[in-house]
Coordinates of C-alpha atoms and ligand atoms in Angstrom, one line a residue:
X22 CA -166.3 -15.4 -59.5
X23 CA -165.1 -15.0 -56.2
X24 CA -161.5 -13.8 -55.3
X25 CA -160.1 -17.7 -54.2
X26 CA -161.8 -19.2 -57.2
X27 CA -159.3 -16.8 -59.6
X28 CA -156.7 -17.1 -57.0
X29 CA -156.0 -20.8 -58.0
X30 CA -157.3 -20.4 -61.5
X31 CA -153.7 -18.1 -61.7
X32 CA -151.8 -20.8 -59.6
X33 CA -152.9 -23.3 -61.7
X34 CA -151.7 -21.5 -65.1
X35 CA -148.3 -21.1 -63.5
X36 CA -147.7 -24.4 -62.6
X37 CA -149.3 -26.1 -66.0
X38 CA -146.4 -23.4 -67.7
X39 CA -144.1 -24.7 -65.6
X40 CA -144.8 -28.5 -66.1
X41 CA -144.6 -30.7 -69.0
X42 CA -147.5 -29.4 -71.4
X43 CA -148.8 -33.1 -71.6
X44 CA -149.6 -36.1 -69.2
X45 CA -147.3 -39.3 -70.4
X46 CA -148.7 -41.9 -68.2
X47 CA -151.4 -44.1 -69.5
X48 CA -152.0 -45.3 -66.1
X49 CA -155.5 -45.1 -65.0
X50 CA -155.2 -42.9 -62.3
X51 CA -158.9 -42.8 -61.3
X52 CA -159.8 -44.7 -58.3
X53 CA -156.7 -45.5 -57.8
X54 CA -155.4 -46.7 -54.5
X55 CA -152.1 -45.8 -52.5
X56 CA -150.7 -49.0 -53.1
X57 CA -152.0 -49.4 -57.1
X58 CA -150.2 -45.6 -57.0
X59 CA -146.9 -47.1 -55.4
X60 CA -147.1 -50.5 -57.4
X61 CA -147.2 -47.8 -60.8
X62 CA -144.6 -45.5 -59.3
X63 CA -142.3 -49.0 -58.6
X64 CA -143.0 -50.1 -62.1
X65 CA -142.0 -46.8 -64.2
X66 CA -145.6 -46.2 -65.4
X67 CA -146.4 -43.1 -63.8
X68 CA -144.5 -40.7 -61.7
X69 CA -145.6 -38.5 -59.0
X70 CA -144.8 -35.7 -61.1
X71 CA -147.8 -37.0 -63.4
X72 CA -150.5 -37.6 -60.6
X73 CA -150.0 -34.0 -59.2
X74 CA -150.6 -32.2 -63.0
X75 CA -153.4 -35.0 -63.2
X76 CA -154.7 -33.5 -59.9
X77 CA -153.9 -30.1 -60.9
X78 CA -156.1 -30.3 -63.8
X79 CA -159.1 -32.0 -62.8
X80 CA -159.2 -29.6 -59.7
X81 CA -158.9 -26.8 -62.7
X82 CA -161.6 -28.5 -64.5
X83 CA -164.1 -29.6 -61.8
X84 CA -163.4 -27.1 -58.8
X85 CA -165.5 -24.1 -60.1
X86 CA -168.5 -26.1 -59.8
X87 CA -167.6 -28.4 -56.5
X88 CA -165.6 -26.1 -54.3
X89 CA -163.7 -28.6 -52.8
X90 CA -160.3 -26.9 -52.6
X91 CA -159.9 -23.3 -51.7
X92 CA -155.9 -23.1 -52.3
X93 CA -153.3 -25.5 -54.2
X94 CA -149.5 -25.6 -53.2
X95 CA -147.3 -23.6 -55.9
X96 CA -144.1 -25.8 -54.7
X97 CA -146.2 -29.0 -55.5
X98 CA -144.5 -30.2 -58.2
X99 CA -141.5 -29.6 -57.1
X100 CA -141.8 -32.0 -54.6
X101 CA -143.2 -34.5 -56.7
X102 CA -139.6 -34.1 -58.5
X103 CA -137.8 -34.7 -55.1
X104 CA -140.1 -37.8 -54.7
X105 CA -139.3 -38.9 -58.0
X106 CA -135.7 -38.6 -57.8
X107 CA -135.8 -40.1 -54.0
X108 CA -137.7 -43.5 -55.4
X109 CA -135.5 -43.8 -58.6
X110 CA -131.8 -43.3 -56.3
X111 CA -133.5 -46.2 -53.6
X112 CA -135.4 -48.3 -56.3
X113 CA -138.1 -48.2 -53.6
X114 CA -140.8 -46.1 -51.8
X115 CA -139.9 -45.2 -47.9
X116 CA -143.0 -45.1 -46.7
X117 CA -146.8 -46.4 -46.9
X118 CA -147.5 -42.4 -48.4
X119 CA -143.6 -42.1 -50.1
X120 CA -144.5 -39.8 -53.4
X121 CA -148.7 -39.6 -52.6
X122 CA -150.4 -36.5 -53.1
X123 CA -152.7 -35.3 -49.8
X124 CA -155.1 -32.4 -49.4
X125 CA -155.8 -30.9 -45.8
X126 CA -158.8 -29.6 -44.3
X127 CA -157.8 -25.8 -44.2
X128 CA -158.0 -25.5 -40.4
X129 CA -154.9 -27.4 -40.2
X130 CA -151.1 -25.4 -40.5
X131 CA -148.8 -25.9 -43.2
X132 CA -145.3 -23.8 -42.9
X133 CA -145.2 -23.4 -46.8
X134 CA -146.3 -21.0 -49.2
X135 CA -150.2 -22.2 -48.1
X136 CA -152.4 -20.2 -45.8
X137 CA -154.0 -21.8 -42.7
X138 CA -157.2 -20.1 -42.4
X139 CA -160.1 -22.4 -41.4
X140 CA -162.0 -20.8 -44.4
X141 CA -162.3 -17.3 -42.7
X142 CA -161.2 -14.3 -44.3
X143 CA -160.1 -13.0 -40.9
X144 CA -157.1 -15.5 -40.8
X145 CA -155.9 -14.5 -44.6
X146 CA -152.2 -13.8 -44.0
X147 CA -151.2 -15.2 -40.9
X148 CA -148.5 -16.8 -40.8
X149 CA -147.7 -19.9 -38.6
X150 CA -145.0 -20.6 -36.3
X151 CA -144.5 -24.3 -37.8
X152 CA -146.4 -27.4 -39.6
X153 CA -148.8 -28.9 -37.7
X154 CA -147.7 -32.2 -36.0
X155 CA -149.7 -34.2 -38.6
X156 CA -148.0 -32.9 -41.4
X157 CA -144.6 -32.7 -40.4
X158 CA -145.1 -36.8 -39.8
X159 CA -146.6 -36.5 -43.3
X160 CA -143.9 -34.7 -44.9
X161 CA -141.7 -36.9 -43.0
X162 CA -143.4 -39.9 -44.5
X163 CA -142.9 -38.4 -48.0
X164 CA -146.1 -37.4 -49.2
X165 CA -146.9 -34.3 -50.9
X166 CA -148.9 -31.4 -50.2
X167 CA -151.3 -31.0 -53.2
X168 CA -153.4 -28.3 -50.9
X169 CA -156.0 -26.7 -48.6
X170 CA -159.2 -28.4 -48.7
X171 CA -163.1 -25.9 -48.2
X172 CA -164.3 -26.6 -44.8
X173 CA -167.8 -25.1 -43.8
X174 CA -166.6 -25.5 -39.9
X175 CA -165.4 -21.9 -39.4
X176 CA -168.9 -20.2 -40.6
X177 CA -171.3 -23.2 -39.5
X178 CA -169.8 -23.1 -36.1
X179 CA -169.6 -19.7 -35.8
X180 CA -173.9 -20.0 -36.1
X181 CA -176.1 -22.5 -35.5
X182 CA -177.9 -21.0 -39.0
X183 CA -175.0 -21.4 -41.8
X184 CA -176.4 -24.7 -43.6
X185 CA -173.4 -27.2 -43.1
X186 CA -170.9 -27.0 -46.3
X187 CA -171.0 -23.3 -46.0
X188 CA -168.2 -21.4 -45.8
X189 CA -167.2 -17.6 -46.6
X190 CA -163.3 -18.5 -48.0
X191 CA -163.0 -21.5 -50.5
X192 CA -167.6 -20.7 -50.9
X193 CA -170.4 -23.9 -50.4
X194 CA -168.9 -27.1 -51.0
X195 CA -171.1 -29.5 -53.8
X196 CA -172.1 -32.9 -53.3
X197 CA -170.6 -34.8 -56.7
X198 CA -173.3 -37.4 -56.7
X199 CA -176.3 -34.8 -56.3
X200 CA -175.5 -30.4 -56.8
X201 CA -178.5 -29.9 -54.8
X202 CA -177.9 -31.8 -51.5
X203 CA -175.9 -31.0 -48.7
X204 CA -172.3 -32.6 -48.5
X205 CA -172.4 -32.3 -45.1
X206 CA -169.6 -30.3 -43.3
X207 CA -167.4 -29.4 -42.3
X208 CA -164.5 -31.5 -43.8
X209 CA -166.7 -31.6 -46.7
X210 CA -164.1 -29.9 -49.1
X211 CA -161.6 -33.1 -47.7
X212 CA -164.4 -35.6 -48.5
X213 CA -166.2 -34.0 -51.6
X214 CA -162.2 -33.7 -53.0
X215 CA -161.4 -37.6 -53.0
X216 CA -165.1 -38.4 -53.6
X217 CA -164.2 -36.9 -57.4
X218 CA -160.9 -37.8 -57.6
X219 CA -159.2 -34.4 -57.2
X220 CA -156.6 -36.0 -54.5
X221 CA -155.3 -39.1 -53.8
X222 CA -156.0 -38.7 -50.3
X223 CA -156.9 -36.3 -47.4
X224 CA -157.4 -35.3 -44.1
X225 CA -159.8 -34.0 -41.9
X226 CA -161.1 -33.0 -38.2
X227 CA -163.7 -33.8 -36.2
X228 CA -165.3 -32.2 -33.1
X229 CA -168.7 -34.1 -33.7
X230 CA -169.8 -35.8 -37.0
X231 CA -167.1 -33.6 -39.1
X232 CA -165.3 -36.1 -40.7
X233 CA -168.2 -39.0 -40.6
X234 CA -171.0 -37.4 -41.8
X235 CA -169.6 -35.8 -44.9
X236 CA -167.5 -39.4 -45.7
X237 CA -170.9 -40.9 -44.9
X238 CA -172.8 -38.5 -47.7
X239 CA -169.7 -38.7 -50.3
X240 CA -169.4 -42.2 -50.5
X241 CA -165.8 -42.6 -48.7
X242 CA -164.0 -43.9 -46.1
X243 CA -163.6 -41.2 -42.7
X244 CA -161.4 -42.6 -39.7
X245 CA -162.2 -40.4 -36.9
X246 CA -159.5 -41.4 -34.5
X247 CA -159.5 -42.2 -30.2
X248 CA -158.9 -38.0 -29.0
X249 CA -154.9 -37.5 -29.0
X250 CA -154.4 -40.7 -31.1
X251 CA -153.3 -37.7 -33.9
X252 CA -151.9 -34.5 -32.9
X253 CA -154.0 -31.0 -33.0
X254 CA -150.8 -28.9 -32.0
X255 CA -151.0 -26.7 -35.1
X256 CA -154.5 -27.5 -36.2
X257 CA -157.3 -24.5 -35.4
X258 CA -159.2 -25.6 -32.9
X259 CA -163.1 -25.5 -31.3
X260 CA -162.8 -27.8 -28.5
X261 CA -159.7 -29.7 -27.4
X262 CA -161.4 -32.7 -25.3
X263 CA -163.3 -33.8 -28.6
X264 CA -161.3 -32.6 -31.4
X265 CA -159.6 -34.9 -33.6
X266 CA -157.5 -35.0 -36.8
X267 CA -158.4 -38.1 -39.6
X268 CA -157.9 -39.5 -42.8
X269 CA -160.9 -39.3 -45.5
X270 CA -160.3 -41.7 -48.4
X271 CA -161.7 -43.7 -51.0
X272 CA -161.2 -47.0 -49.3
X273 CA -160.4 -48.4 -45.9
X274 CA -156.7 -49.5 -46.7
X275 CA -155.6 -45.9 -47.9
X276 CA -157.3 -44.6 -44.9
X277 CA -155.1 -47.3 -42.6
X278 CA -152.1 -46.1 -44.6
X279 CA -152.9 -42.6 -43.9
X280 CA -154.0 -43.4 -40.0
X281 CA -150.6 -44.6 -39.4
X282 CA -148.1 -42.0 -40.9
X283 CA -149.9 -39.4 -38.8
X284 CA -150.6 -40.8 -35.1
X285 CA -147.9 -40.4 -32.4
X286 CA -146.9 -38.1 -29.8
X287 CA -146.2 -34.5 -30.4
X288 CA -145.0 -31.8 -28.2
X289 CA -147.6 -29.4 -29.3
X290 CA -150.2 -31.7 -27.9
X291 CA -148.7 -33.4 -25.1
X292 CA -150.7 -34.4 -22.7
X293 CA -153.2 -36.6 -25.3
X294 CA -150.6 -37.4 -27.5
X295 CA -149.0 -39.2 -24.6
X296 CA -151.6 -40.4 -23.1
X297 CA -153.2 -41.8 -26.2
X298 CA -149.9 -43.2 -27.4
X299 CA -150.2 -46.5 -25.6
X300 CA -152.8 -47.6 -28.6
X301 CA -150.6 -47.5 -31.6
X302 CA -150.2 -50.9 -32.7
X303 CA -146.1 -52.6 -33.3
X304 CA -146.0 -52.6 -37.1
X305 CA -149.0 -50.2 -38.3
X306 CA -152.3 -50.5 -39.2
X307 CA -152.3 -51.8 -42.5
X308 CA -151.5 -55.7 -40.7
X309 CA -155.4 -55.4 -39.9
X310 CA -156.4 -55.3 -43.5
X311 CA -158.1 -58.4 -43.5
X312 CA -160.1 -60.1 -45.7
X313 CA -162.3 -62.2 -43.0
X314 CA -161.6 -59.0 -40.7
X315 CA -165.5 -59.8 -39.4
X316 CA -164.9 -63.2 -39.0
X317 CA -166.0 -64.0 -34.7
X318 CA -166.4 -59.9 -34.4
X319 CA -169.6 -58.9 -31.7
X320 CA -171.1 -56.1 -33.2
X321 CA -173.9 -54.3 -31.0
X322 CA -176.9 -52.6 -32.4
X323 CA -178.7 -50.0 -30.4
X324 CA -182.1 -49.9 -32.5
X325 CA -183.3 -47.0 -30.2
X326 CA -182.9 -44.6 -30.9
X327 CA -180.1 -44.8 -33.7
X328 CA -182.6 -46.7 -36.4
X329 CA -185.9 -45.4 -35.2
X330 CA -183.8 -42.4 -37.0
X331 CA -184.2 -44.2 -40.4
X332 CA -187.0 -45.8 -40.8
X333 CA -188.7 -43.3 -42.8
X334 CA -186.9 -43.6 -45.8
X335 CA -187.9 -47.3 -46.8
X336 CA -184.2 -47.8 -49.1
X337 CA -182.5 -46.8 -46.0
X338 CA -184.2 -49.2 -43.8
X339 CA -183.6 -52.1 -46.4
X340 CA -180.4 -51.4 -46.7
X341 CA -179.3 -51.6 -43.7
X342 CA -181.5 -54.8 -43.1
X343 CA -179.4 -56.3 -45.2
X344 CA -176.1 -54.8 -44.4
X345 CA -177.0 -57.2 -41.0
X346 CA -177.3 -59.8 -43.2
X347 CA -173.9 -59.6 -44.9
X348 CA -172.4 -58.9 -41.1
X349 CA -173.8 -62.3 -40.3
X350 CA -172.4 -63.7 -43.2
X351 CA -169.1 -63.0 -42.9
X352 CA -168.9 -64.5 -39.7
X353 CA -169.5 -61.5 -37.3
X354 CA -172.3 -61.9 -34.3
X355 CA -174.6 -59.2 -34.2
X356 CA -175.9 -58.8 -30.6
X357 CA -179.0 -57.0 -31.5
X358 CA -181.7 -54.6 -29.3
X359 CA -179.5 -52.9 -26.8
X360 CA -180.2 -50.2 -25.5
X361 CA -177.2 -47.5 -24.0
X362 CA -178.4 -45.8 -20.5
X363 CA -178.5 -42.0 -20.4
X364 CA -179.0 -42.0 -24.5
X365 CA -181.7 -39.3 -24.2
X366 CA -179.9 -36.9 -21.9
X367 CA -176.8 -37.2 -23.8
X368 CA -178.5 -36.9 -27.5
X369 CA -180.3 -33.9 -26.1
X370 CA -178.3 -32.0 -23.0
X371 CA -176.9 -28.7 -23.7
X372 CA -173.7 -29.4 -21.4
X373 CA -171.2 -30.4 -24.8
X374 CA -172.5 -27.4 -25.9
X375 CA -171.1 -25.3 -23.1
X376 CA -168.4 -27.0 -22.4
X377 CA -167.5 -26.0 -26.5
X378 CA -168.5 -22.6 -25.6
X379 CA -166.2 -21.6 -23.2
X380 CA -163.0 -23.8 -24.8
X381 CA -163.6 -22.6 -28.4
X382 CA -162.7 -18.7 -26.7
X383 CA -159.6 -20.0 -24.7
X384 CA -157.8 -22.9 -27.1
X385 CA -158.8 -20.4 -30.0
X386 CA -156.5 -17.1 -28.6
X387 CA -154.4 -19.4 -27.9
X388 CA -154.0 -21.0 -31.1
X389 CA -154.2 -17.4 -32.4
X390 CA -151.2 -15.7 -30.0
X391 CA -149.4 -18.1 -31.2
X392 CA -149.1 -16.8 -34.4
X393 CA -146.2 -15.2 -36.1
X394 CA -148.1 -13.0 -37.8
X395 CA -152.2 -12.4 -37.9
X396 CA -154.5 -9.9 -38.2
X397 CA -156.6 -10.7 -35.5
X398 CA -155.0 -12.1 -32.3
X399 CA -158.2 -13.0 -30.1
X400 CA -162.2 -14.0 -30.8
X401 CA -162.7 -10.5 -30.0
X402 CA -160.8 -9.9 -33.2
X403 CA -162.2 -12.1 -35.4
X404 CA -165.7 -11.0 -33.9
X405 CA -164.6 -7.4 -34.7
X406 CA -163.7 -8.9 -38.5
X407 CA -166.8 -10.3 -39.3
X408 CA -168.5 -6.9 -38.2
X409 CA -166.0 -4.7 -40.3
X410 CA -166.3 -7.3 -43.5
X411 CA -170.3 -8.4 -42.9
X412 CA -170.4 -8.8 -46.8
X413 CA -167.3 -11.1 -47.0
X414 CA -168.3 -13.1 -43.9
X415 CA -172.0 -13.7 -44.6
X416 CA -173.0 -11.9 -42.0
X417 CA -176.0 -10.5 -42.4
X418 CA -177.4 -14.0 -43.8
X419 CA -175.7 -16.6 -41.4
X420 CA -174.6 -14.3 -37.8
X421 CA -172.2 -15.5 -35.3
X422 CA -174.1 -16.2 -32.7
X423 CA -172.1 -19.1 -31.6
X424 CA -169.2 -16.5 -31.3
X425 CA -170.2 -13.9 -29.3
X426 CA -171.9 -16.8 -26.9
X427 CA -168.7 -18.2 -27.0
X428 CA -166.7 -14.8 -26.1
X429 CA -169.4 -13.8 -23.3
X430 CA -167.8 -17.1 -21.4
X431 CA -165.5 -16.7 -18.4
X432 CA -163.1 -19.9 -18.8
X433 CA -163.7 -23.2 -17.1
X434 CA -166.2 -22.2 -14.4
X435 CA -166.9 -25.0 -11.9
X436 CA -170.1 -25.3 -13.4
X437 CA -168.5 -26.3 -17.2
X438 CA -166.2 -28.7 -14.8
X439 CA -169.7 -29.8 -13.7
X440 CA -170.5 -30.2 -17.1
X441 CA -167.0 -32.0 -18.1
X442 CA -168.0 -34.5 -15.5
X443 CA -171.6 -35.3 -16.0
X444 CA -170.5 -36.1 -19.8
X445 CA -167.3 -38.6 -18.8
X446 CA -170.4 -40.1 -16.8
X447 CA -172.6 -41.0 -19.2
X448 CA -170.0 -42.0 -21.8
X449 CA -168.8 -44.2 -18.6
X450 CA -172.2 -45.8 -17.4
X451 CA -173.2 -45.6 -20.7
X452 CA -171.2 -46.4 -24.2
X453 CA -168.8 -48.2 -22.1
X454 CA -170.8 -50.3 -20.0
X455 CA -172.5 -51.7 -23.2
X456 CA -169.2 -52.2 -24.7
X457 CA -168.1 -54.6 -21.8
X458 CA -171.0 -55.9 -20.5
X459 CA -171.9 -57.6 -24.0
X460 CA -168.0 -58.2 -24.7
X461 CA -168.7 -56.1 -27.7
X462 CA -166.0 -54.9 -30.6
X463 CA -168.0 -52.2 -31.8
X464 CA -171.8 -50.6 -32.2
X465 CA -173.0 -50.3 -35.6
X466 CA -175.1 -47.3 -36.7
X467 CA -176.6 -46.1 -39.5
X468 CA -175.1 -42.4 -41.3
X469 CA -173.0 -40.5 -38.6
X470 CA -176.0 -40.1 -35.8
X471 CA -173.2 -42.3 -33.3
X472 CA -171.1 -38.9 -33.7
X473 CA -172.1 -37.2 -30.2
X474 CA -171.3 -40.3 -28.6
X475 CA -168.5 -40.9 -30.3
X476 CA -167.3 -37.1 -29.7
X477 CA -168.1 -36.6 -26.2
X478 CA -165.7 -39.7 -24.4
X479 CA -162.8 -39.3 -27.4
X480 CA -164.0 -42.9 -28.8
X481 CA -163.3 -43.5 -32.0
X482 CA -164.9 -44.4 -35.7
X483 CA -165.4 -45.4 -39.2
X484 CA -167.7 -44.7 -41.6
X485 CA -167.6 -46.8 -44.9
X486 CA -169.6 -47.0 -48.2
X487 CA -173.3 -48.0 -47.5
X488 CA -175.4 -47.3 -50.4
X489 CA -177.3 -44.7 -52.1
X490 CA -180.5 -42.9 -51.5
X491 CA -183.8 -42.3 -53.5
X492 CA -181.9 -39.6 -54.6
X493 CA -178.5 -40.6 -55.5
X494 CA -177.1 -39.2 -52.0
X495 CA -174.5 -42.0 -50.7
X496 CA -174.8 -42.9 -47.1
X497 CA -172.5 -44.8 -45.0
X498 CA -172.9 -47.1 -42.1
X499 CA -170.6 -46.2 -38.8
X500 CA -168.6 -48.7 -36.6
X501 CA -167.8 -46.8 -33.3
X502 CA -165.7 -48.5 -30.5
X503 CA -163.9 -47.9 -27.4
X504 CA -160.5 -45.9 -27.1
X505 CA -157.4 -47.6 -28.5
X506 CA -159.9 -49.8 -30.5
X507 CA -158.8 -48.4 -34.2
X508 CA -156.9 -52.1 -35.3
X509 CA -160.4 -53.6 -34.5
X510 CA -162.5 -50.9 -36.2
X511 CA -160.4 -51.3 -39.1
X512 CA -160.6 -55.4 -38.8
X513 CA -164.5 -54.6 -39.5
X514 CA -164.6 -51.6 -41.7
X515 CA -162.4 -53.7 -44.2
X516 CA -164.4 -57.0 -43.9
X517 CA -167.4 -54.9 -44.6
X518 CA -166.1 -53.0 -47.6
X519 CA -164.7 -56.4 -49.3
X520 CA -167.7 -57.8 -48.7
X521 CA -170.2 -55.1 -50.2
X522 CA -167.8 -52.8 -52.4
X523 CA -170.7 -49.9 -52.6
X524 CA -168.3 -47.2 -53.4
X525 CA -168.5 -46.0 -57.2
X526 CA -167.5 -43.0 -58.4
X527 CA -169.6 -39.9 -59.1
X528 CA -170.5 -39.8 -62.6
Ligands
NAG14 C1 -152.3 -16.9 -49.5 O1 -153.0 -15.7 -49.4 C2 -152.4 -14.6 -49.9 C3 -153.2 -13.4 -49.6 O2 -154.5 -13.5 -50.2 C4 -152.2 -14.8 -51.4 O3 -151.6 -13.7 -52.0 C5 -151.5 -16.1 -51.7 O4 -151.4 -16.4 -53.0 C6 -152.1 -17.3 -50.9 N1 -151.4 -18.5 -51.1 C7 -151.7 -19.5 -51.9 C8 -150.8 -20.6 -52.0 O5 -152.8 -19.5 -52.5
NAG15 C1 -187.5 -52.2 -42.1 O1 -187.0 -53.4 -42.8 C2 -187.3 -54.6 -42.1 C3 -186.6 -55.8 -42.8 O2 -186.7 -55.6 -44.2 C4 -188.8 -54.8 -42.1 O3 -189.2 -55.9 -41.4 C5 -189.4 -53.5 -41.4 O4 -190.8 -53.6 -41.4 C6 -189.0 -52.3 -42.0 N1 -189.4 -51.1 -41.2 C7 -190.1 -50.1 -41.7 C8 -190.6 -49.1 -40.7 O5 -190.3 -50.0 -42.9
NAG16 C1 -181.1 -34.6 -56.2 O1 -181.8 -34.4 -55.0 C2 -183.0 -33.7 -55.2 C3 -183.6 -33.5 -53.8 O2 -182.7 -32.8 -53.0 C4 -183.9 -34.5 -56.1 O3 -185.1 -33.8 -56.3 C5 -183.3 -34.8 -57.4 O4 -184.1 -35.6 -58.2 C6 -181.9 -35.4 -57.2 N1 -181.2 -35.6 -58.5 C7 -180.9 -36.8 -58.9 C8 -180.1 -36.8 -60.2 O5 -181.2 -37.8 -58.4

């Protein structure tokens, strides 16, 4: 048993001493949904207070064997009581997340009693100078911080040879619906964590594919937002012009509920934040919960190469046949056989990869001299870490390659510019052009193969519930769109999951 596995087994004794010894609620807590939760809360059959020690104990119960969360928040409970006592005093919930539990990917900074450490031992014990922006609009929006979600980003990053779901603090997430198959990474503590019920909701980040593909293999909803749409001031970075913070969640309303209590402008992050801040909608997200959401919708599909991709595995392949179907169904057009210029060079050029390279080494010491407190203050420290603790890090097994590539870099040379520019290119004369030229609200692809697209021009996605492999792996089916183009995405994501409803719990 490793040292974070007993770590919360001892947080988890103090707080069940310090709570009532039993749950009172009869309410099924299960599957429920932020507004079922808020409805029960409303009603005086359950309590925040209630859903947290529900939380608490299946994360005692199931943790050891998914390794979904590596820390849970001691002062928990105690803000369930403040949420409690808020609600009864104003008879009703303040916001959309007022009293709702939330995990967060452990890259992202909490000012609490939590550590921040993207799942590297190197960051145990530094201390941040203040929340991140997404979760003092979180906290400001009421909801609780149930804890620090396993992320596999940190050790899969740092070499191209950790399996995704790896990581050396928090160990290898588990897929719920199959123990021997990948979860995917690497906010595949955030997505594996929901997936079993251990949180009401969560959030995650995404560079490229990090919060789609593990919702896509988890069976749950990932919103990977338009670049700046949500902060990353306070969130440990790899690349700041594709990183993004998201909600993962077990359906597409909770993740519009979550979407909005996080986006907006934050110091920290200014120039996205500001820039992106044009595309938050008057009145939320949730107004695009709609039932005939597909109803009139052009949806593109690129069958090359995004479905060649597929058609190996015959379920898949039906599947998705007759996800089109349903599309058609509801009402949305599907313009079908297109074909995005510069596809190949973009799937296959090295250029995101050193453009990464040389930003991971700068927004990194940044991120890290920023610190109150830390043990290591540059990628030169953390690269001198992971040589000093080879056993703790996986070293020997998984290297960090991508790190010392990364620290050999020299800033933004004119030839990463180079890079920087070729890539808003082809998403330009590429993505885009298909976009307008066939009027289109969104491309539709299989899984979370859209990601690199999706990652390199800040363009945002959804993956939803699409069905389940020979195997009993879930896989989900991926609306990308333009930037800004969220209250659209979330028009189709809905009218698809109403329609199909393929989410079921792990058994
Ligand atoms: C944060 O890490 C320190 C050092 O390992 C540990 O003592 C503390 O309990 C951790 N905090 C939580 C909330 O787990
Ligand atoms: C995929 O499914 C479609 C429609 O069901 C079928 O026509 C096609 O032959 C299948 N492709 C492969 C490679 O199995
Ligand atoms: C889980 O996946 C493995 C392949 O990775 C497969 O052999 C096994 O049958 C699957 N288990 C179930 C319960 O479907």
């Amino acid at each position: 048993m490793s040292t974070s596995y007993s770590l919360i087994h001892f947080l988890l004794i103090i707080l069940s001493l310090t709570s009532a010894a039993s749950l009172n609620t009869n309410f099924p807590i299960k599957e429920a949904t932020i507004k079922d939760l808020q409805t029960a809360f409303l009603q005086n059959k359950l309590t925040s207070r209630e859903l947290i020690q529900f939380y608490l104990r299946r994360i005692q119960k199931l943790n050891p064997i998914l390794r979904a969360v590596i820390e849970v928040n001691p002062d928990a409970l105690e803000q369930a009581d403040e949420a409690d006592n808020r609600r009864t005093k104003a008879k009703k919930c303040q916001s959309g997340l007022d009293g709702i539990p939330i995990l967060l990917k452990d890259n992202i900074a909490t000012k609490d009693k939590l550590n921040t450490t993207a799942g590297s031992y190197a960051l145990l014990g530094s201390v941040v100078p203040r929340d991140a922006g997404v979760v003092k609009r979180l906290r400001q929006a009421g909801a609780i911080i149930l804890g620090k979600a396993s992320l596999s980003e940190w050790a899969n990053f740092r070499s191209s040879s950790a399996p995704s779901g790896w990581c050396a603090r928090g160990g290898q997430g588990q897929n719920p619906y199959n123990l021997s198959t990948d979860p995917c990474g690497s906010s595949s503590g955030s997505a594996i964590a929901v997936a079993a019920n251990l949180a009401a909701v969560s959030l995650g980040t995404e560079t490229d594919g990090s919060i789609l593909c593990p919702s896509s293999k988890n069976s749950v909803v990932g919103i990977k937002p338009t670049l700046g749409l949500t902060s990353r001031g306070g969130v440990i970075p790899i690349t700041p012009t594709q990183d993004t913070v998201g909600p993962i969640c077990r359906t597409v309303a909770d993740a519009a509920y979550v979407l909005e209590s996080i986006v907006g402008y934050d110091p920290y992050d200014s120039e996205a934040t500001k820039n992106a801040r044009k595309y938050i909608p008057q009145g939320g997200y949730a107004q695009f919960l709609k039932l005939d959401g597909l109803k009139g919708k052009r949806l593109g599909i690129v069958r090359n190469p995004f479905f060649n991709l597929i058609k190996e595995f015959p379920i898949l392949n039906t599947t998705y046949m007759q996800h089109f179907h349903t599309l058609r169904k509801q009402g949305a057009i599907l313009v079908d056989n297109l074909e995005i210029p510069n596809i190949e060079a973009i799937m296959t050029s090295n250029n995101m990869d050193m453009v990464m390279s040389s930003e991971f080494k700068l927004a990194l010491n940044s991120y890290l001299k920023h610190l109150i407190k830390s043990p290591v203050r540059s990628l030169a420290d953390v690269i001198e870490f992971n040589n000093k603790h080879t056993q703790k890090e996986k070293i020997k097994e998984y290297g960090q390659d991508t790190f010392l590539d990364s620290e050999a870099t020299n800033g933004i040379t004119p030839k990463v510019k180079k890079a920087l520019a070729t890539l808003a290119e082809w998403s330009k004369d590429g993505f885009e052009k298909v976009m307008v030229e066939h009027k289109l609200d969104t491309i539709v692809t299989p899984d979370s193969v859209f990601s690199t697209v999706l990652a390199i021009g800040g363009y945002p996605g959804i993956s939803v519930p699409a069905g389940y492999d020979q195997d009993g792996v879930p896989f989900g089916i991926c609306f990308g769109g333009l930037r800004g183009s969220e209250p659209k995405l979330i028009e189709i994501a809905y009218g698809f999951e109403q329609a199909t409803k393929f989410r079921k719990p792990p058994t």
